[in-house]
mmCIF file of C-alpha atoms in Angstrom:
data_model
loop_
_atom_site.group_PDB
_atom_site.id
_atom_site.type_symbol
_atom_site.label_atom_id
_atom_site.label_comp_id
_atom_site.label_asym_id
_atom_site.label_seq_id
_atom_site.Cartn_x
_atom_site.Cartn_y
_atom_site.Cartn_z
ATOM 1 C CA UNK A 1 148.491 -49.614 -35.740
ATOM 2 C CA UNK A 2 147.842 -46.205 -38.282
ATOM 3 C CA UNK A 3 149.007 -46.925 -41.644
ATOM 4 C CA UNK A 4 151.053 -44.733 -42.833
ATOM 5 C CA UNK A 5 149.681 -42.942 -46.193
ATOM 6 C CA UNK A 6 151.907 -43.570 -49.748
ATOM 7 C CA UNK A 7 153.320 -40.511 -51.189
ATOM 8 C CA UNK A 8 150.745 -40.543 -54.028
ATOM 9 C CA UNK A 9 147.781 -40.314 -50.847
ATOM 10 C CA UNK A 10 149.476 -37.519 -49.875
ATOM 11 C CA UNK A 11 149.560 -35.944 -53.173
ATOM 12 C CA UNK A 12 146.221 -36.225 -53.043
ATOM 13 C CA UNK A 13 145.220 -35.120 -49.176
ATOM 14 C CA UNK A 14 147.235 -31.630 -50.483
ATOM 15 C CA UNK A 15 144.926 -31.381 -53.685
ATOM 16 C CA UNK A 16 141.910 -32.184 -51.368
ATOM 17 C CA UNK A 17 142.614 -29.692 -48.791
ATOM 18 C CA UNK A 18 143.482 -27.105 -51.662
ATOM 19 C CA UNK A 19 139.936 -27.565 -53.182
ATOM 20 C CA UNK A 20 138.004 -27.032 -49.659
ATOM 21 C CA UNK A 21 139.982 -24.044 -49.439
ATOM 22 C CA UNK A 22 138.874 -22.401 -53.052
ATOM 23 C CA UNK A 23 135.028 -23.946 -51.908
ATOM 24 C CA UNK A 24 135.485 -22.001 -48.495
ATOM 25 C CA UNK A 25 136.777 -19.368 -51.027
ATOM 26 C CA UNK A 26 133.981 -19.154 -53.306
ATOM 27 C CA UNK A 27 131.455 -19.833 -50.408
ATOM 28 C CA UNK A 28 132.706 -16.088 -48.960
ATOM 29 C CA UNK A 29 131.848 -14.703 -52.290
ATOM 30 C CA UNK A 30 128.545 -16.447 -52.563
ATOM 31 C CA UNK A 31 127.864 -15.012 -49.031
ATOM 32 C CA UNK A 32 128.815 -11.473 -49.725
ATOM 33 C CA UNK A 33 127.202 -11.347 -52.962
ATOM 34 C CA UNK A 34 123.572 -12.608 -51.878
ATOM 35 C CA UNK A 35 124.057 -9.845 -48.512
ATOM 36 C CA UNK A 36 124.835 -7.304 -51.127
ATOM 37 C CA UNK A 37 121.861 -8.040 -53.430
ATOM 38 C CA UNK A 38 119.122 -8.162 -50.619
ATOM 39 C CA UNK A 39 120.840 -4.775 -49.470
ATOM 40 C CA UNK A 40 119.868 -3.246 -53.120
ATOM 41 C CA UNK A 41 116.583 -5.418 -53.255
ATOM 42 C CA UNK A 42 115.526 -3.589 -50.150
ATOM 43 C CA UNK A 43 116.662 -0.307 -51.641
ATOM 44 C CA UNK A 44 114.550 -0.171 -54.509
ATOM 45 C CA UNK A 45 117.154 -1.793 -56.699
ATOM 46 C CA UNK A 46 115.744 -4.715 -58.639
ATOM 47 C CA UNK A 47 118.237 -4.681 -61.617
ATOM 48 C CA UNK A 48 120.942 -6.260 -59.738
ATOM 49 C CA UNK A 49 118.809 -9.523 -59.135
ATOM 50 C CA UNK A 50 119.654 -11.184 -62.162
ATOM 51 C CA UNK A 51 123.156 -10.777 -62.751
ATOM 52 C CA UNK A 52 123.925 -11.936 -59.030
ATOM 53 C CA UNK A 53 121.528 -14.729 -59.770
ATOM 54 C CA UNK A 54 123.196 -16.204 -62.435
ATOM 55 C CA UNK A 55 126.877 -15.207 -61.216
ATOM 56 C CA UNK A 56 125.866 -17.481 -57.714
ATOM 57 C CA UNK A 57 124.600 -20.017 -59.907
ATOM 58 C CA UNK A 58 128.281 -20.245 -61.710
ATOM 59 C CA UNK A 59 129.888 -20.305 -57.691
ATOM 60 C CA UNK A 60 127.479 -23.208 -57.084
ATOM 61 C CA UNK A 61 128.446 -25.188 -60.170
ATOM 62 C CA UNK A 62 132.437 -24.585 -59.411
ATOM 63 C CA UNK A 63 131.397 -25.535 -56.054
ATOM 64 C CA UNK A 64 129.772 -28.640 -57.070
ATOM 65 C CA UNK A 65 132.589 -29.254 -59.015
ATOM 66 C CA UNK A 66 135.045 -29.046 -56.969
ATOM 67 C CA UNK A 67 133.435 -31.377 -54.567
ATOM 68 C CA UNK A 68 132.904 -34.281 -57.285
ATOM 69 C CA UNK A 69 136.485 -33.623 -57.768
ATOM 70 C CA UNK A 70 137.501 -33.843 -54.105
ATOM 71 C CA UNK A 71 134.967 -37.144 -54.277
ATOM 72 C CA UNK A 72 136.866 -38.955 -56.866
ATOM 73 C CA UNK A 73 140.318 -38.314 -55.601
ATOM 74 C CA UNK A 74 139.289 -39.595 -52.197
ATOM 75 C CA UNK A 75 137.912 -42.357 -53.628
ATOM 76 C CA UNK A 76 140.992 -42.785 -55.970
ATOM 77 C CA UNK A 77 143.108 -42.737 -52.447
ATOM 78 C CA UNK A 78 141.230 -44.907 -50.575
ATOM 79 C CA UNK A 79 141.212 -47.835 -53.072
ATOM 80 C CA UNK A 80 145.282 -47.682 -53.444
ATOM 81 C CA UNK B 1 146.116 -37.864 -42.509
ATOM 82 C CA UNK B 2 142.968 -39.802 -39.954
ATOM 83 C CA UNK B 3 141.137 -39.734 -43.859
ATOM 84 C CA UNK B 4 143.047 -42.298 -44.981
ATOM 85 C CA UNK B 5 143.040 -44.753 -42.047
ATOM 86 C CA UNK B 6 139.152 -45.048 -42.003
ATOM 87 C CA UNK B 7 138.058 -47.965 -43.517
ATOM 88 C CA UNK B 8 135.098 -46.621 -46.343
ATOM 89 C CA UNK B 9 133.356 -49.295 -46.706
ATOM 90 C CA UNK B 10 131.156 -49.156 -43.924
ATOM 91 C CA UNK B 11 127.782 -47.314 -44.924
ATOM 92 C CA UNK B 12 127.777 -43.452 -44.152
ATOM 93 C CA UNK B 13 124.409 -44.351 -41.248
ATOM 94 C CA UNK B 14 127.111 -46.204 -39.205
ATOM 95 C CA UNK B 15 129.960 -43.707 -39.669
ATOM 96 C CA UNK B 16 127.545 -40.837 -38.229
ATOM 97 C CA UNK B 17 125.795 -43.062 -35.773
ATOM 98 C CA UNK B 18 128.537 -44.943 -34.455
ATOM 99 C CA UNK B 19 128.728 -46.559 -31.299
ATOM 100 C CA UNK B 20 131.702 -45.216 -30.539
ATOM 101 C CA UNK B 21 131.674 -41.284 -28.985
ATOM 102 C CA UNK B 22 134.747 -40.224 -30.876
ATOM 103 C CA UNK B 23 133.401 -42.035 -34.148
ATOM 104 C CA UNK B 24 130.257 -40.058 -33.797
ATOM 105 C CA UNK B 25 132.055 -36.265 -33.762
ATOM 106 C CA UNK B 26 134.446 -37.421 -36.660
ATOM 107 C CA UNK B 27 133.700 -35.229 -39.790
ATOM 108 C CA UNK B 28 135.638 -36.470 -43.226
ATOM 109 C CA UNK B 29 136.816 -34.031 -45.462
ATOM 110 C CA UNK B 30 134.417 -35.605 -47.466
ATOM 111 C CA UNK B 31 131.331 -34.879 -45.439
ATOM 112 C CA UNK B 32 132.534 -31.173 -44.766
ATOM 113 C CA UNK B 33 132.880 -30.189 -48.370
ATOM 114 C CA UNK B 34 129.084 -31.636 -49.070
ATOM 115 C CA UNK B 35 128.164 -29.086 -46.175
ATOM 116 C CA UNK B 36 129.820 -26.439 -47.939
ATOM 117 C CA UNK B 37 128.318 -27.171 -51.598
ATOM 118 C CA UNK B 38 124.965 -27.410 -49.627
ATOM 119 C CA UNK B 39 125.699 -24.021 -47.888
ATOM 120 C CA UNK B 40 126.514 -23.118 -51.472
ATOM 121 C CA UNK B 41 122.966 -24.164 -53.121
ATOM 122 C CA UNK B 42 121.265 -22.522 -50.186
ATOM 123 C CA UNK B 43 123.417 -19.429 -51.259
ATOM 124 C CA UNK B 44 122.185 -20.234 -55.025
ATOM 125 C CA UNK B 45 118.428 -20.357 -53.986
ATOM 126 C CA UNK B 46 118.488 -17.510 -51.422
ATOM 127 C CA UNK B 47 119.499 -15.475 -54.976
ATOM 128 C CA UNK B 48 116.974 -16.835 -57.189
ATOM 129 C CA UNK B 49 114.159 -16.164 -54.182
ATOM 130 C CA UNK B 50 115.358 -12.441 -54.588
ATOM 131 C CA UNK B 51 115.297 -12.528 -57.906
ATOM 132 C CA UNK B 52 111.439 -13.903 -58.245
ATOM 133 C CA UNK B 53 111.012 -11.620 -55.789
ATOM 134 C CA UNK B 54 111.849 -8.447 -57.834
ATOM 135 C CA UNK B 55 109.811 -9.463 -60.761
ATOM 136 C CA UNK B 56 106.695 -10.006 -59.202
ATOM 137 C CA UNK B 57 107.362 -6.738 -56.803
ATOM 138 C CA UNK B 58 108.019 -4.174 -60.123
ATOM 139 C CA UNK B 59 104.892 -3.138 -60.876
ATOM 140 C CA UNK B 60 102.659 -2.933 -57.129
ATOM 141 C CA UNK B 61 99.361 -2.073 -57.611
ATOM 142 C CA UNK B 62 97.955 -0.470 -54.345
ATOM 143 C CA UNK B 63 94.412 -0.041 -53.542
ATOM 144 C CA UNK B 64 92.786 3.079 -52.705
ATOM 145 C CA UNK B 65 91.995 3.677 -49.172
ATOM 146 C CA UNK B 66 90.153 6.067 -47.396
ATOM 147 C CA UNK B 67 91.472 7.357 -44.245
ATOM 148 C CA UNK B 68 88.902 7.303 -41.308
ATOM 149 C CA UNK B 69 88.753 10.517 -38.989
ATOM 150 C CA UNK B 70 91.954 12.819 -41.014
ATOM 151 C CA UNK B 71 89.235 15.374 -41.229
ATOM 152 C CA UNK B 72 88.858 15.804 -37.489
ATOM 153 C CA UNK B 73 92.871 15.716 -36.916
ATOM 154 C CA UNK B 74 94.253 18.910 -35.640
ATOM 155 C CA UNK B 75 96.800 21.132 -37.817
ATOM 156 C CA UNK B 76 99.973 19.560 -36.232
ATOM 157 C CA UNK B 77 98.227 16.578 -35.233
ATOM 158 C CA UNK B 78 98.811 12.584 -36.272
ATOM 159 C CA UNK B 79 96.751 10.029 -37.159
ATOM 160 C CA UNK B 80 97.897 6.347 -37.536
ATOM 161 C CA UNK B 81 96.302 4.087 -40.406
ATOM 162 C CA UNK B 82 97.035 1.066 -41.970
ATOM 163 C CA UNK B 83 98.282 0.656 -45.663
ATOM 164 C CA UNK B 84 98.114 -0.776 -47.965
ATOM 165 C CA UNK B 85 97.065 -4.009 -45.767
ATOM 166 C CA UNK B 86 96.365 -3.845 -42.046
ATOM 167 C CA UNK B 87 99.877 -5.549 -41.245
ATOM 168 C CA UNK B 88 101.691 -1.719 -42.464
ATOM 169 C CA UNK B 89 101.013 0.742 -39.881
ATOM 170 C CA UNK B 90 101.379 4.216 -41.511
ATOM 171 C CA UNK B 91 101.487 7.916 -40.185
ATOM 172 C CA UNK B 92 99.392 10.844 -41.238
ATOM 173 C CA UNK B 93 100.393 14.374 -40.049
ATOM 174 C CA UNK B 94 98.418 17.342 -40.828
ATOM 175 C CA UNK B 95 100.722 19.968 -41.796
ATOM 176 C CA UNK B 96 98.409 22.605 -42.262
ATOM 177 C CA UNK B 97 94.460 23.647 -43.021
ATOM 178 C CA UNK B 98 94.371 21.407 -46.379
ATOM 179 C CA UNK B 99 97.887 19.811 -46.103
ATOM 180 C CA UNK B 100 98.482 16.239 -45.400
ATOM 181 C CA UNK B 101 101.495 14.171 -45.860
ATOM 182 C CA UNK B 102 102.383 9.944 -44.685
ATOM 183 C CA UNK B 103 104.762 7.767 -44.583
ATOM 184 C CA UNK B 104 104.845 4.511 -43.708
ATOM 185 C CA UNK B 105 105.810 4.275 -39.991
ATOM 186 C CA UNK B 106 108.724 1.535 -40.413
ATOM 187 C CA UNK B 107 112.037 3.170 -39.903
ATOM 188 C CA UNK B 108 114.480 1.833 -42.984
ATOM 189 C CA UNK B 109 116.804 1.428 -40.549
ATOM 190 C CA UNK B 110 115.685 -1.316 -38.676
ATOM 191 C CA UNK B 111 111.890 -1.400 -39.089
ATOM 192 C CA UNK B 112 111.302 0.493 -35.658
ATOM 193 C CA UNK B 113 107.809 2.344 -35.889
ATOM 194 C CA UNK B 114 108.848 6.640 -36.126
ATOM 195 C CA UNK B 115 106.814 8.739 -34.218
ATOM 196 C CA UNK B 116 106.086 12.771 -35.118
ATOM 197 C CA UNK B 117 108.019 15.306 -33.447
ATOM 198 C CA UNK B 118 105.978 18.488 -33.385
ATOM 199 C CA UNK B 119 108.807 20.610 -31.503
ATOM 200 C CA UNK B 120 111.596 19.889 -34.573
ATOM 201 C CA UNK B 121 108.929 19.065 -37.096
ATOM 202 C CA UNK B 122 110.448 15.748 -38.457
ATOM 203 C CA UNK B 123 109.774 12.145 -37.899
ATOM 204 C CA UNK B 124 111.839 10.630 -35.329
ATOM 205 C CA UNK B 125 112.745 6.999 -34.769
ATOM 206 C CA UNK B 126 113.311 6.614 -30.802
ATOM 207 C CA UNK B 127 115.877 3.445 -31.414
ATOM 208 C CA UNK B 128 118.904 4.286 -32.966
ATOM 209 C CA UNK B 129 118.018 8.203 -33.434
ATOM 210 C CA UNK B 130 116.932 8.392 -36.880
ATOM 211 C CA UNK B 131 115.086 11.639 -37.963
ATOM 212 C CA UNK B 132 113.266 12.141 -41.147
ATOM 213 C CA UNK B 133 111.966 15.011 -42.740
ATOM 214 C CA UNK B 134 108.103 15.629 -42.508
ATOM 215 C CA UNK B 135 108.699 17.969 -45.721
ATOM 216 C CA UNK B 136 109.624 15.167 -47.778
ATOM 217 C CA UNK B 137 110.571 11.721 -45.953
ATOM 218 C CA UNK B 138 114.365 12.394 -46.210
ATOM 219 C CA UNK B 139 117.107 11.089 -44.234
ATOM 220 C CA UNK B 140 118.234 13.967 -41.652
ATOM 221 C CA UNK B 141 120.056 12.161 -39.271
ATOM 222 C CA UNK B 142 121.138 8.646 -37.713
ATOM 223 C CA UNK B 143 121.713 5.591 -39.367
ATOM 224 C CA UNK B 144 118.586 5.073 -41.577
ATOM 225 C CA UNK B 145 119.968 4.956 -45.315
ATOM 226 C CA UNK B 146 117.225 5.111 -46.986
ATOM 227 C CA UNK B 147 114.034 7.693 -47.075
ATOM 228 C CA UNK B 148 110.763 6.244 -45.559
ATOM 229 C CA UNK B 149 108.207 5.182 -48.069
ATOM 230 C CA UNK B 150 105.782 8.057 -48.897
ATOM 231 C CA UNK B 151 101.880 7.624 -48.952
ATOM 232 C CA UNK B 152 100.827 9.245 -51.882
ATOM 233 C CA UNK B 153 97.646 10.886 -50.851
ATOM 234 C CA UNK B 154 94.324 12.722 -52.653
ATOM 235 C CA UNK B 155 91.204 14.817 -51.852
ATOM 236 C CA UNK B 156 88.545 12.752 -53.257
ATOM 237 C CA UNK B 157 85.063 14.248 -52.154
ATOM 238 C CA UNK B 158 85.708 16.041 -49.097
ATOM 239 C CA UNK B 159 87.524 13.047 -48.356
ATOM 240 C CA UNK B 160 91.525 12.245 -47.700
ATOM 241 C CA UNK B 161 91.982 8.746 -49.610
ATOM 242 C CA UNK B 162 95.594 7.389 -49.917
ATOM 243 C CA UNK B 163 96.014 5.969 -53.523
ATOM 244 C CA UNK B 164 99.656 4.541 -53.492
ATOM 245 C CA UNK B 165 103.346 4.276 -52.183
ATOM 246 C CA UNK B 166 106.471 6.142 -53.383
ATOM 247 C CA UNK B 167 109.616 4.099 -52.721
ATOM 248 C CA UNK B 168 112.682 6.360 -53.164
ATOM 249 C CA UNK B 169 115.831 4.831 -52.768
ATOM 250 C CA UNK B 170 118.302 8.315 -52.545
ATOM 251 C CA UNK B 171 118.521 9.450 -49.055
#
């Protein structure tokens, strides 16, 4: 028979399925901004390497951040 | 809410390899967000790999080349040649008695190879329409963006040698 899941478990399931959404979020970002930088690459544009370099970097740390965070609150919710 | 009814602590081999159909096409939120940050780093490299790019593609030196047989190509006529490596095809048109000009013969639309009109005069690219100017490599119509890469060319004892590429990025 399914358990049913404690009000603090579902506290949590909302913050999970907030976080995938700002990581889908930032992953449409990341997306756009390394289509827009090969678009100026190809154009002769090589200034705009570095500065979308670094900003993707940032999305990838949030990203990573937000997953560690999604990590330990699953974990937290599965141990109750 | 199936998240919280899984029992974790089986190892994540038997979760993915389960012996169970249904187990085996059951993705955790878990699992999906490490796809994402992955998709995210492959974002993050795809960046820096541009970036590397860029700083080792500033400052091209090209060789100089000469061009076999422009001498015995008609006023109006095209030659094809290969620059600065044998894997870019390029296209020489003689304009007039001492007057040369290539490109490189890669539309930057889409990398289709542009062929010389002689009835317009331009350079036309048969795929999506794209015509460039012969005068200068300008866009003049279709959906090419950019100008095509110019062949910077020189008279070098009776000889035409080609000595460089102009990128211009203004169409």
């Amino acid at each position: 028979m399914r358990q049913q899941p404690t009000p603090s478990q579902k506290r949590g399931l909302t913050a999970i399925d907030g976080a995938m959404a700002l990581i889908v979020l930032l992953l449409i970002v990341q997306i756009w901004l390394i289509t827009a930088t090969l678009e100026t690459y190809l154009a002769g544009y090589h200034e705009t390497a570095l500065p979308a370099a670094i900003v993707s970097g940032i999305i990838f740390v949030a990203c990573a951040g937000l997953y560690l965070f999604i990590d330990r609150l699953d974990s937290e919710a599965r141990s109750e | 809410m199936k998240l919280f009814c899984r029992p974790s602590s089986e190892p994540l081999w038997h979760e993915e390899f389960s012996v169970f159909a249904a187990d085996e096409r059951y993705v955790s939120r878990r699992q999906f967000s490490k796809f994402l940050v992955l998709t995210s780093l492959a974002m993050f490299v795809g960046n820096l790999w541009i970036l590397v790019r860029s700083w080792f593609s500033r400052h091209p030196v090209y060789p100089v080349a000469r061009i076999e047989g422009a001498a015995e190509t008609p006023v109006g006529g095209v030659k094809l040649f290969a620059y600065p490596d044998s894997g870019e095809q390029c296209i020489l048109v003689r304009t007039g008695e001492n007057d040369y000009v290539a490109y490189s013969q890669k539309c930057t639309h889409l990398s289709c190879a542009v062929f010389y009109s002689r009835e317009k005069n331009r350079l036309e690219c048969p795929c999506h329409n794209g015509a460039f100017s012969i005068r200068n490599g300008s866009v003049l119509q279709g959906p090419p963006r950019r100008p095509l890469p110019r062949i910077t060319l020189e008279q070098r004892g009776g000889e035409l040698v080609a000595t460089g590429i102009q990128i211009r990025t203004e169409a």
